[in-house]
PDB file of C-alpha atoms in Angstrom:
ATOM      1  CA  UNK A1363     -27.192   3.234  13.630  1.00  0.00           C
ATOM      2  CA  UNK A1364     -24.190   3.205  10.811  1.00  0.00           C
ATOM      3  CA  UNK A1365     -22.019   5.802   9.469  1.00  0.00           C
ATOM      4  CA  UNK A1366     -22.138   7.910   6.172  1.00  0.00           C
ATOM      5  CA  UNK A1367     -19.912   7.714   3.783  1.00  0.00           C
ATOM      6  CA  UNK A1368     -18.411  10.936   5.166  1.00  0.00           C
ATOM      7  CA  UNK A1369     -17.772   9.706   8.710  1.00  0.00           C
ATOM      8  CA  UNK A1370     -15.988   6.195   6.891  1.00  0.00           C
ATOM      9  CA  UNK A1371     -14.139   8.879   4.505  1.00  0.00           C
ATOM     10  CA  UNK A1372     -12.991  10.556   7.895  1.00  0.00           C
ATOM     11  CA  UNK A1373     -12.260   7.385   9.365  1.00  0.00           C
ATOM     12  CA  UNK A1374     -10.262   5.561   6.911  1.00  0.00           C
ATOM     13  CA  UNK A1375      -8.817   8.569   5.394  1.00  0.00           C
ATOM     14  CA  UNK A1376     -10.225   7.913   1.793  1.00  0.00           C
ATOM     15  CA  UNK A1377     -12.044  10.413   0.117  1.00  0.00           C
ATOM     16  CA  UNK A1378     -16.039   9.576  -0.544  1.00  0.00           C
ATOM     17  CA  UNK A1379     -14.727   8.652  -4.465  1.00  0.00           C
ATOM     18  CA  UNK A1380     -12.438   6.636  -3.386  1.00  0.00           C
ATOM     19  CA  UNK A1381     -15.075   4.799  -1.618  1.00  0.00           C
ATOM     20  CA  UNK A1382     -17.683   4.905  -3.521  1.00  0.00           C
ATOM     21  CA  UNK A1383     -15.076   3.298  -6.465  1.00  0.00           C
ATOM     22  CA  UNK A1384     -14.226   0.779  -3.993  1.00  0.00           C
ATOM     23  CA  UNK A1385     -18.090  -0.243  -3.672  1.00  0.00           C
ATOM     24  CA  UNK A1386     -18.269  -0.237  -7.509  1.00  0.00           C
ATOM     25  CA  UNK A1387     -15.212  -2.446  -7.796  1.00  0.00           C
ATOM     26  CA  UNK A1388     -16.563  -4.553  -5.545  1.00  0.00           C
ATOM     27  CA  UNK A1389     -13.944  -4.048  -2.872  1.00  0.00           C
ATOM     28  CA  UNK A1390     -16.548  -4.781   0.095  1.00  0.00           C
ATOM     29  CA  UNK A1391     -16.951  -7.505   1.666  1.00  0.00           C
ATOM     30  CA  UNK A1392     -20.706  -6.841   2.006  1.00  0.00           C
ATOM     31  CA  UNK A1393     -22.818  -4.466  -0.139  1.00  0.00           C
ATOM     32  CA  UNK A1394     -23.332  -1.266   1.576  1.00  0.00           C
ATOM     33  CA  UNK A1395     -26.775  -0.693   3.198  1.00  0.00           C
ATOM     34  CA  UNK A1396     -28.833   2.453   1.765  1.00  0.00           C
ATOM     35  CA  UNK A1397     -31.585   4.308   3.393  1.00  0.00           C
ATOM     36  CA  UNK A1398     -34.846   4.962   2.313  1.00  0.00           C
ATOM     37  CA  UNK A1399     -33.387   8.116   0.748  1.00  0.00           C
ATOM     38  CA  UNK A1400     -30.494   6.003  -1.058  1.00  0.00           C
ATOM     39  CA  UNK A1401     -27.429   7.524   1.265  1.00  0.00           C
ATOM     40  CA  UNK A1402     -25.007   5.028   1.856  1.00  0.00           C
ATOM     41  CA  UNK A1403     -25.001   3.524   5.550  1.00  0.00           C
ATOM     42  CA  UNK A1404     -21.639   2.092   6.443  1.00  0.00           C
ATOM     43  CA  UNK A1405     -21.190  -0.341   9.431  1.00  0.00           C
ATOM     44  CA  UNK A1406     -18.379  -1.123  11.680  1.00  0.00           C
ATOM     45  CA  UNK A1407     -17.130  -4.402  10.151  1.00  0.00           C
ATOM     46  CA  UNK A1408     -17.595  -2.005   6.753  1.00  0.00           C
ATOM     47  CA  UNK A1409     -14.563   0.209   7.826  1.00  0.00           C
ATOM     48  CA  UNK A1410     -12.862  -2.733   9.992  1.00  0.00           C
ATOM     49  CA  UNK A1411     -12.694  -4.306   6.397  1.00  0.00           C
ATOM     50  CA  UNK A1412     -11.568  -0.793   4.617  1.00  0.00           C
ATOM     51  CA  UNK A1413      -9.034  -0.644   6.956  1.00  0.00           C
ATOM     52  CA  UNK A1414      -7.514  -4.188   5.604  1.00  0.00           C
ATOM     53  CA  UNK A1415      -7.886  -3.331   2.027  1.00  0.00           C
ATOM     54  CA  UNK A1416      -6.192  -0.362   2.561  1.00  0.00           C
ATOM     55  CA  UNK A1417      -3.112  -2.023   4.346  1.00  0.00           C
ATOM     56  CA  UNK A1418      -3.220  -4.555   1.080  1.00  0.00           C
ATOM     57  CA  UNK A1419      -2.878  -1.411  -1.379  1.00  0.00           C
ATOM     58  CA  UNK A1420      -0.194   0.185   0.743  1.00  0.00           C
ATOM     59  CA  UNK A1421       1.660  -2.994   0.389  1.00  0.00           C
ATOM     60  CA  UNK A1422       1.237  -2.816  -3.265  1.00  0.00           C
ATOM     61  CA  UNK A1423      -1.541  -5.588  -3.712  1.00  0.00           C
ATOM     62  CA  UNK A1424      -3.283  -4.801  -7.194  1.00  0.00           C
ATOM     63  CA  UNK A1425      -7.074  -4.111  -6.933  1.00  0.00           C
ATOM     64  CA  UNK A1426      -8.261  -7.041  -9.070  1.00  0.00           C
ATOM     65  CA  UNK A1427      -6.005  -9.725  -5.817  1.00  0.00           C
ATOM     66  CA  UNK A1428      -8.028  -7.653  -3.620  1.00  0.00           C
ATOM     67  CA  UNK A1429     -11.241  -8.262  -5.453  1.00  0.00           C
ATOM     68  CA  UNK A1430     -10.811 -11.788  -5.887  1.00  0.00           C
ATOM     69  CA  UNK A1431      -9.699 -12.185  -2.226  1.00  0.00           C
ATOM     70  CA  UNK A1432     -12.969 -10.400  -1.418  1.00  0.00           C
ATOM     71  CA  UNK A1433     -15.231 -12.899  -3.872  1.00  0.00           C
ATOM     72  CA  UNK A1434     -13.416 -16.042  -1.951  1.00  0.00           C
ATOM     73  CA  UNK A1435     -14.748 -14.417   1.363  1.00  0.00           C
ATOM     74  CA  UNK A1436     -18.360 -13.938   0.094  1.00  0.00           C
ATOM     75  CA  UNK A1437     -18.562 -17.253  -1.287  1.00  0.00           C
ATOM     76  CA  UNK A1438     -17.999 -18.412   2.709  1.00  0.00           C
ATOM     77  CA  UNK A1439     -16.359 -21.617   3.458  1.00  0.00           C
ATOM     78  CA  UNK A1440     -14.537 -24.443   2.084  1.00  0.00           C
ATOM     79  CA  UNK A1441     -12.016 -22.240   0.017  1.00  0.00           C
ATOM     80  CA  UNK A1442      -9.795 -21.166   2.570  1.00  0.00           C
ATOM     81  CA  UNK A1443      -6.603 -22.696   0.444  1.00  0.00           C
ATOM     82  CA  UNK A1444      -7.636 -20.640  -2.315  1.00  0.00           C
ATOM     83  CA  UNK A1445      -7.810 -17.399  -0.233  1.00  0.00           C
ATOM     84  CA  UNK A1446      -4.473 -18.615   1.851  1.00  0.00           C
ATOM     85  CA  UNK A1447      -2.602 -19.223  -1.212  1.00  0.00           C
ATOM     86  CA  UNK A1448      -3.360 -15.626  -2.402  1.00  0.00           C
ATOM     87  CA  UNK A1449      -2.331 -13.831   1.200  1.00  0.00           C
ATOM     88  CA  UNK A1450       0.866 -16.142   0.805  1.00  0.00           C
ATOM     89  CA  UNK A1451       1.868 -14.937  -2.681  1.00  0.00           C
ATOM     90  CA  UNK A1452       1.478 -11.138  -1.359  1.00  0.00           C
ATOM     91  CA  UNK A1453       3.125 -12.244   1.344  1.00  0.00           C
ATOM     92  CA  UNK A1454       6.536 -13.707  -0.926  1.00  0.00           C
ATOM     93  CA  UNK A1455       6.097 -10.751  -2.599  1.00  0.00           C
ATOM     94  CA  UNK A1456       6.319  -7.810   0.232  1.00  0.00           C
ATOM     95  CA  UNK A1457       9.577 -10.060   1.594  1.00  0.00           C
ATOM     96  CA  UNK A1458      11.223  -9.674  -1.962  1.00  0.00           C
ATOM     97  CA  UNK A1459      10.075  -6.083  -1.474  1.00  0.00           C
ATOM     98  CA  UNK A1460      11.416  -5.311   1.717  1.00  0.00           C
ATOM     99  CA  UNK A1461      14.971  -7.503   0.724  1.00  0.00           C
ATOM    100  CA  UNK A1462      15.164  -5.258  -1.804  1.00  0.00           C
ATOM    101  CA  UNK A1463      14.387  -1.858   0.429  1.00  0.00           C
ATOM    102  CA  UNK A1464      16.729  -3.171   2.927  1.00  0.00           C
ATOM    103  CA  UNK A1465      19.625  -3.481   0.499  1.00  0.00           C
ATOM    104  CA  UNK A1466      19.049  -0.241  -0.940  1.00  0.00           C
ATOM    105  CA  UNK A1467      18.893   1.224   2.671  1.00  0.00           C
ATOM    106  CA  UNK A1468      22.253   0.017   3.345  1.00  0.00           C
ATOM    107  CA  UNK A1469      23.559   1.518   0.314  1.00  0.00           C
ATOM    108  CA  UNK A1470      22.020   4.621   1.404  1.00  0.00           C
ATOM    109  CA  UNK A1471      23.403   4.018   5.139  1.00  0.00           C
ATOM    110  CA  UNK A1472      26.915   3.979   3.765  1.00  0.00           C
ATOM    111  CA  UNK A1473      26.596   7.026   1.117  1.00  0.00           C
ATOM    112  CA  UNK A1474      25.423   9.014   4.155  1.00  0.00           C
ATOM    113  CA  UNK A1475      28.658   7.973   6.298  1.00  0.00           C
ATOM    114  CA  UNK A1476      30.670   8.824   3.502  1.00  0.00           C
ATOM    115  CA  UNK A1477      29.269  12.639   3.214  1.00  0.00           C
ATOM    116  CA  UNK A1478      29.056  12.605   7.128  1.00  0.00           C
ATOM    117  CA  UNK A1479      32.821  11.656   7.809  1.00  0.00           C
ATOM    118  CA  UNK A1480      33.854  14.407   4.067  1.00  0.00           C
ATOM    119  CA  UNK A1481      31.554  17.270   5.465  1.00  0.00           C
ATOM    120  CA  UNK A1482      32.703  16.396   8.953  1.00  0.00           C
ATOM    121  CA  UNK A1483      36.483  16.694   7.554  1.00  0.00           C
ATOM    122  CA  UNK A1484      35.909  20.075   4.956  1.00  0.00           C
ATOM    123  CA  UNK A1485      36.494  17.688   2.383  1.00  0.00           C
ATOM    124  CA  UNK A1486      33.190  17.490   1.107  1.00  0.00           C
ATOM    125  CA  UNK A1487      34.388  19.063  -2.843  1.00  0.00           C
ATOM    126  CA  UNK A1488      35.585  15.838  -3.522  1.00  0.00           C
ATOM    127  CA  UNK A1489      32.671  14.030  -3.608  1.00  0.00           C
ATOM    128  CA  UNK A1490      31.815  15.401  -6.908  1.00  0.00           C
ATOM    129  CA  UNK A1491      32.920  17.429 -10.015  1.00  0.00           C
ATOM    130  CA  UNK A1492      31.821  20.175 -11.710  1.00  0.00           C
ATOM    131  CA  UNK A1493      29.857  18.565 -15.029  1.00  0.00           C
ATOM    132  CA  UNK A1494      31.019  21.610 -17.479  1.00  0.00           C
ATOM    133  CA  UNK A1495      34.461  21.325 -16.393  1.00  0.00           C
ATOM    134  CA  UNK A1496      37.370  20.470 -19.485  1.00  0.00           C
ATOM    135  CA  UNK A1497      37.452  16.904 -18.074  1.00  0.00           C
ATOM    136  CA  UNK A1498      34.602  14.918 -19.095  1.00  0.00           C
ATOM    137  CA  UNK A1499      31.774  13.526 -16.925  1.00  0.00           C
ATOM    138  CA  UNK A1500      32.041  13.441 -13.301  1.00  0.00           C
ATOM    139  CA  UNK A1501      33.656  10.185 -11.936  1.00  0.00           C
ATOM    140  CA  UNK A1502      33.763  10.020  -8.137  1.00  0.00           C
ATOM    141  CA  UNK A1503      33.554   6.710  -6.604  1.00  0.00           C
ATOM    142  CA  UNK A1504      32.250   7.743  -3.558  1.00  0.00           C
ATOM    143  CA  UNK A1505      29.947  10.501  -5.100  1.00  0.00           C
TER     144      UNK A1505
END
């Protein structure tokens, strides 16, 4: 027995649009069964799959990598390169992202020290000026 689109929405935390979007995008791997009465029957490997398509959005993938990584795997063997040199470039490109996070995050690291040690110390008003006052924009360093 399979799952409705209501117990995959539950289990992979999309809403039924967002699935049903995904099946017109042609996101899945395999074309969702129907019943005789046309509801949607999902399967395990169905959500196993969701679950990896939604890691690749998360990590910023854009839906038309994700759709042509889904044709390679339909069209079966023998293009493994192809579909290898696609999960490398996302790959380059979520280790520029997280260089990038990481850099920003020790920015971030150090501002908080700075307001940590001034708040710490009751000298906190020197981290910034008041914008209206008589001279000019505020210019703290450390602000």
């Amino acid at each position: 027995m399979g799952l409705s689109i209501g117990q995959v929405a539950e289990r992979t935390g999309l809403s039924v649009h967002a699935l049903r979007f995904y099946e017109r995008e042609g996101i899945l791997a395999d074309p969702v069964r129907r019943e005789s009465n046309g509801r949607r029957v999902y399967s395990e490997d169905d959500v196993d799959w969701l679950a990896m398509c939604i890691k690749f959005r998360s990590s910023g993938m854009p839906l038309d990598t994700i759709r042509r990584y889904t044709e390679l795997v339909r069209q079966g063997s023998g293009n493994e390169q192809a579909r290898l040199d696609l999960l490398r470039s996302h790959q380059e490109y979520i280790t520029a992202q997280l260089e990038d996070l990481q850099e920003s995050l020790r920015v971030i690291t150090h501002k908080v020290t700075i307001y940590e040690e001034h708040v710490a110390a009751g000298t906190a008003s020197c981290l910034w000026a008041d914008a209206s006052s008589s001279e000019g924009p505020a210019r703290a360093s450390s602000a």
